[in-house]
Amino acid sequence: MRANDTNLNGNNDDLVDVDLYDDGSFPEFRFRQAPKGLATRRQLREMNLSPGGHEPVAQITWRNGKRKAWLYRIDLAKPKRKPTLAQEQALDRAMAIRQTCPECGRRYFHCLRLKTIGSCEECHDGTPAHPGSYTPPATSTQAA
């Protein structure tokens, strides 16, 4: 027993970790042991559902309690909201900024490391980019 395993009274009794806000009514299941009708957020998303504002009703733990996920009732879940056209356009504009090289103007299908290198790999150090990984820059055609 270690020297600092004593409680406030000086006894070497085993200390118990007590959560004052846990009344024991929140069920906890082990991996793959959750009952039917409950799902994680990821599982709800795969079913095109969202929790819909209701609180989790249980949790699932795995990897000896190191990993946890909330469980929600499927019958209370609501369909995922569809983004409006304006929301999709705003998202596309934001992603275009992160995916477009400021030097060559190519828009890649992945986000560039603009904060660290400031451009695409090809402009930065000459590493050739696969032609299928980007769209060529829009050429500006001027009316004559």
C-alpha positions as protocol buffer text, in pm:
chain_id: "A"
residue {
  index: 1
  type: MET
  ca { x: 0 y: 0 z: 0 }
}
residue {
  index: 2
  type: ARG
  ca { x: 130 y: 345 z: -87 }
}
residue {
  index: 3
  type: ALA
  ca { x: 182 y: 614 z: 173 }
}
residue {
  index: 4
  type: ASN
  ca { x: -78 y: 848 z: 25 }
}
residue {
  index: 5
  type: ASP
  ca { x: -358 y: 586 z: 30 }
}
residue {
  index: 6
  type: THR
  ca { x: -507 y: 728 z: 346 }
}
residue {
  index: 7
  type: ASN
  ca { x: -843 y: 901 z: 373 }
}
residue {
  index: 8
  type: LEU
  ca { x: -925 y: 1212 z: 576 }
}
residue {
  index: 9
  type: ASN
  ca { x: -950 y: 1016 z: 903 }
}
residue {
  index: 10
  type: GLY
  ca { x: -604 y: 867 z: 854 }
}
residue {
  index: 11
  type: ASN
  ca { x: -741 y: 519 z: 783 }
}
residue {
  index: 12
  type: ASN
  ca { x: -605 y: 308 z: 502 }
}
residue {
  index: 13
  type: ASP
  ca { x: -953 y: 204 z: 385 }
}
residue {
  index: 14
  type: ASP
  ca { x: -1013 y: 169 z: 14 }
}
residue {
  index: 15
  type: LEU
  ca { x: -1134 y: 498 z: -127 }
}
residue {
  index: 16
  type: VAL
  ca { x: -1448 y: 498 z: -341 }
}
residue {
  index: 17
  type: ASP
  ca { x: -1502 y: 737 z: -629 }
}
residue {
  index: 18
  type: VAL
  ca { x: -1857 y: 869 z: -591 }
}
residue {
  index: 19
  type: ASP
  ca { x: -2040 y: 1074 z: -853 }
}
residue {
  index: 20
  type: LEU
  ca { x: -2285 y: 1293 z: -662 }
}
residue {
  index: 21
  type: TYR
  ca { x: -2502 y: 1348 z: -969 }
}
residue {
  index: 22
  type: ASP
  ca { x: -2533 y: 982 z: -1068 }
}
residue {
  index: 23
  type: ASP
  ca { x: -2839 y: 822 z: -912 }
}
residue {
  index: 24
  type: GLY
  ca { x: -2768 y: 487 z: -1077 }
}
residue {
  index: 25
  type: SER
  ca { x: -3066 y: 508 z: -1311 }
}
residue {
  index: 26
  type: PHE
  ca { x: -2859 y: 571 z: -1626 }
}
residue {
  index: 27
  type: PRO
  ca { x: -2806 y: 230 z: -1786 }
}
residue {
  index: 28
  type: GLU
  ca { x: -2465 y: 132 z: -1916 }
}
residue {
  index: 29
  type: PHE
  ca { x: -2414 y: -149 z: -2165 }
}
residue {
  index: 30
  type: ARG
  ca { x: -2103 y: -322 z: -2287 }
}
residue {
  index: 31
  type: PHE
  ca { x: -2002 y: -338 z: -2652 }
}
residue {
  index: 32
  type: ARG
  ca { x: -2268 y: -509 z: -2869 }
}
residue {
  index: 33
  type: GLN
  ca { x: -2493 y: -561 z: -2567 }
}
residue {
  index: 34
  type: ALA
  ca { x: -2734 y: -268 z: -2614 }
}
residue {
  index: 35
  type: PRO
  ca { x: -3100 y: -368 z: -2650 }
}
residue {
  index: 36
  type: LYS
  ca { x: -3297 y: -323 z: -2970 }
}
residue {
  index: 37
  type: GLY
  ca { x: -3444 y: 22 z: -3016 }
}
residue {
  index: 38
  type: LEU
  ca { x: -3131 y: 210 z: -2905 }
}
residue {
  index: 39
  type: ALA
  ca { x: -2865 y: 351 z: -3136 }
}
residue {
  index: 40
  type: THR
  ca { x: -2561 y: 579 z: -3127 }
}
residue {
  index: 41
  type: ARG
  ca { x: -2553 y: 910 z: -3313 }
}
residue {
  index: 42
  type: ARG
  ca { x: -2347 y: 749 z: -3588 }
}
residue {
  index: 43
  type: GLN
  ca { x: -2599 y: 467 z: -3625 }
}
residue {
  index: 44
  type: LEU
  ca { x: -2883 y: 720 z: -3635 }
}
residue {
  index: 45
  type: ARG
  ca { x: -2699 y: 915 z: -3905 }
}
residue {
  index: 46
  type: GLU
  ca { x: -2668 y: 597 z: -4115 }
}
residue {
  index: 47
  type: MET
  ca { x: -3048 y: 565 z: -4091 }
}
residue {
  index: 48
  type: ASN
  ca { x: -3088 y: 934 z: -4198 }
}
residue {
  index: 49
  type: LEU
  ca { x: -3211 y: 1020 z: -3849 }
}
residue {
  index: 50
  type: SER
  ca { x: -3099 y: 1256 z: -3574 }
}
residue {
  index: 51
  type: PRO
  ca { x: -3169 y: 1250 z: -3199 }
}
residue {
  index: 52
  type: GLY
  ca { x: -3422 y: 1528 z: -3254 }
}
residue {
  index: 53
  type: GLY
  ca { x: -3343 y: 1711 z: -2933 }
}
residue {
  index: 54
  type: HIS
  ca { x: -3409 y: 1430 z: -2688 }
}
residue {
  index: 55
  type: GLU
  ca { x: -3145 y: 1336 z: -2433 }
}
residue {
  index: 56
  type: PRO
  ca { x: -2950 y: 1007 z: -2438 }
}
residue {
  index: 57
  type: VAL
  ca { x: -3116 y: 726 z: -2246 }
}
residue {
  index: 58
  type: ALA
  ca { x: -2812 y: 503 z: -2193 }
}
residue {
  index: 59
  type: GLN
  ca { x: -2447 y: 466 z: -2280 }
}
residue {
  index: 60
  type: ILE
  ca { x: -2231 y: 196 z: -2427 }
}
residue {
  index: 61
  type: THR
  ca { x: -1873 y: 136 z: -2318 }
}
residue {
  index: 62
  type: TRP
  ca { x: -1591 y: -62 z: -2474 }
}
residue {
  index: 63
  type: ARG
  ca { x: -1213 y: -98 z: -2447 }
}
residue {
  index: 64
  type: ASN
  ca { x: -1235 y: -151 z: -2071 }
}
residue {
  index: 65
  type: GLY
  ca { x: -1435 y: 168 z: -2018 }
}
residue {
  index: 66
  type: LYS
  ca { x: -1191 y: 392 z: -2205 }
}
residue {
  index: 67
  type: ARG
  ca { x: -1439 y: 452 z: -2490 }
}
residue {
  index: 68
  type: LYS
  ca { x: -1802 y: 555 z: -2442 }
}
residue {
  index: 69
  type: ALA
  ca { x: -2093 y: 656 z: -2663 }
}
residue {
  index: 70
  type: TRP
  ca { x: -2442 y: 782 z: -2584 }
}
residue {
  index: 71
  type: LEU
  ca { x: -2741 y: 574 z: -2688 }
}
residue {
  index: 72
  type: TYR
  ca { x: -3064 y: 733 z: -2812 }
}
residue {
  index: 73
  type: ARG
  ca { x: -3410 y: 588 z: -2864 }
}
residue {
  index: 74
  type: ILE
  ca { x: -3478 y: 522 z: -3231 }
}
residue {
  index: 75
  type: ASP
  ca { x: -3854 y: 572 z: -3193 }
}
residue {
  index: 76
  type: LEU
  ca { x: -3797 y: 933 z: -3072 }
}
residue {
  index: 77
  type: ALA
  ca { x: -3545 y: 1016 z: -3346 }
}
residue {
  index: 78
  type: LYS
  ca { x: -3643 y: 1255 z: -3623 }
}
residue {
  index: 79
  type: PRO
  ca { x: -3542 y: 1268 z: -3990 }
}
residue {
  index: 80
  type: LYS
  ca { x: -3224 y: 1461 z: -4062 }
}
residue {
  index: 81
  type: ARG
  ca { x: -3283 y: 1812 z: -4186 }
}
residue {
  index: 82
  type: LYS
  ca { x: -3202 y: 1882 z: -4549 }
}
residue {
  index: 83
  type: PRO
  ca { x: -2982 y: 2189 z: -4610 }
}
residue {
  index: 84
  type: THR
  ca { x: -3127 y: 2467 z: -4819 }
}
residue {
  index: 85
  type: LEU
  ca { x: -2972 y: 2561 z: -5152 }
}
residue {
  index: 86
  type: ALA
  ca { x: -2825 y: 2876 z: -4995 }
}
residue {
  index: 87
  type: GLN
  ca { x: -2662 y: 2666 z: -4719 }
}
residue {
  index: 88
  type: GLU
  ca { x: -2513 y: 2429 z: -4975 }
}
residue {
  index: 89
  type: GLN
  ca { x: -2379 y: 2723 z: -5178 }
}
residue {
  index: 90
  type: ALA
  ca { x: -2224 y: 2879 z: -4867 }
}
residue {
  index: 91
  type: LEU
  ca { x: -2057 y: 2549 z: -4781 }
}
residue {
  index: 92
  type: ASP
  ca { x: -1926 y: 2514 z: -5137 }
}
residue {
  index: 93
  type: ARG
  ca { x: -1777 y: 2866 z: -5124 }
}
residue {
  index: 94
  type: ALA
  ca { x: -1608 y: 2789 z: -4791 }
}
residue {
  index: 95
  type: MET
  ca { x: -1467 y: 2462 z: -4921 }
}
residue {
  index: 96
  type: ALA
  ca { x: -1350 y: 2628 z: -5244 }
}
residue {
  index: 97
  type: ILE
  ca { x: -1130 y: 2860 z: -5039 }
}
residue {
  index: 98
  type: ARG
  ca { x: -967 y: 2563 z: -4863 }
}
residue {
  index: 99
  type: GLN
  ca { x: -929 y: 2357 z: -5183 }
}
residue {
  index: 100
  type: THR
  ca { x: -806 y: 2617 z: -5434 }
}
residue {
  index: 101
  type: CYS
  ca { x: -436 y: 2691 z: -5477 }
}
residue {
  index: 102
  type: PRO
  ca { x: -375 y: 3067 z: -5471 }
}
residue {
  index: 103
  type: GLU
  ca { x: -80 y: 3036 z: -5710 }
}
residue {
  index: 104
  type: CYS
  ca { x: -202 y: 2810 z: -5991 }
}
residue {
  index: 105
  type: GLY
  ca { x: -579 y: 2840 z: -5939 }
}
residue {
  index: 106
  type: ARG
  ca { x: -648 y: 2464 z: -5946 }
}
residue {
  index: 107
  type: ARG
  ca { x: -929 y: 2340 z: -5722 }
}
residue {
  index: 108
  type: TYR
  ca { x: -836 y: 2008 z: -5565 }
}
residue {
  index: 109
  type: PHE
  ca { x: -1078 y: 1744 z: -5436 }
}
residue {
  index: 110
  type: HIS
  ca { x: -912 y: 1764 z: -5093 }
}
residue {
  index: 111
  type: CYS
  ca { x: -819 y: 2051 z: -4861 }
}
residue {
  index: 112
  type: LEU
  ca { x: -476 y: 2202 z: -4916 }
}
residue {
  index: 113
  type: ARG
  ca { x: -223 y: 2283 z: -4645 }
}
residue {
  index: 114
  type: LEU
  ca { x: -255 y: 2655 z: -4702 }
}
residue {
  index: 115
  type: LYS
  ca { x: -161 y: 2754 z: -4345 }
}
residue {
  index: 116
  type: THR
  ca { x: 165 y: 2562 z: -4351 }
}
residue {
  index: 117
  type: ILE
  ca { x: 291 y: 2567 z: -4709 }
}
residue {
  index: 118
  type: GLY
  ca { x: 59 y: 2827 z: -4865 }
}
residue {
  index: 119
  type: SER
  ca { x: -9 y: 2646 z: -5193 }
}
residue {
  index: 120
  type: CYS
  ca { x: -51 y: 2306 z: -5352 }
}
residue {
  index: 121
  type: GLU
  ca { x: 238 y: 2056 z: -5347 }
}
residue {
  index: 122
  type: GLU
  ca { x: 319 y: 2116 z: -5712 }
}
residue {
  index: 123
  type: CYS
  ca { x: 356 y: 2491 z: -5667 }
}
residue {
  index: 124
  type: HIS
  ca { x: 541 y: 2449 z: -5338 }
}
residue {
  index: 125
  type: ASP
  ca { x: 809 y: 2194 z: -5425 }
}
residue {
  index: 126
  type: GLY
  ca { x: 737 y: 2070 z: -5776 }
}
residue {
  index: 127
  type: THR
  ca { x: 573 y: 1739 z: -5675 }
}
residue {
  index: 128
  type: PRO
  ca { x: 345 y: 1662 z: -5970 }
}
residue {
  index: 129
  type: ALA
  ca { x: -24 y: 1637 z: -5889 }
}
residue {
  index: 130
  type: HIS
  ca { x: -231 y: 1355 z: -6035 }
}
residue {
  index: 131
  type: PRO
  ca { x: -456 y: 1501 z: -6308 }
}
residue {
  index: 132
  type: GLY
  ca { x: -758 y: 1330 z: -6150 }
}
residue {
  index: 133
  type: SER
  ca { x: -710 y: 1504 z: -5816 }
}
residue {
  index: 134
  type: TYR
  ca { x: -809 y: 1854 z: -5925 }
}
residue {
  index: 135
  type: THR
  ca { x: -1012 y: 2056 z: -6170 }
}
residue {
  index: 136
  type: PRO
  ca { x: -821 y: 2297 z: -6390 }
}
residue {
  index: 137
  type: PRO
  ca { x: -857 y: 2668 z: -6320 }
}
residue {
  index: 138
  type: ALA
  ca { x: -1138 y: 2851 z: -6492 }
}
residue {
  index: 139
  type: THR
  ca { x: -1001 y: 3046 z: -6785 }
}
residue {
  index: 140
  type: SER
  ca { x: -1124 y: 3399 z: -6805 }
}
residue {
  index: 141
  type: THR
  ca { x: -1270 y: 3455 z: -7150 }
}
residue {
  index: 142
  type: GLN
  ca { x: -1315 y: 3815 z: -7241 }
}
residue {
  index: 143
  type: ALA
  ca { x: -1571 y: 3921 z: -7497 }
}
residue {
  index: 144
  type: ALA
  ca { x: -1412 y: 4086 z: -7798 }
}
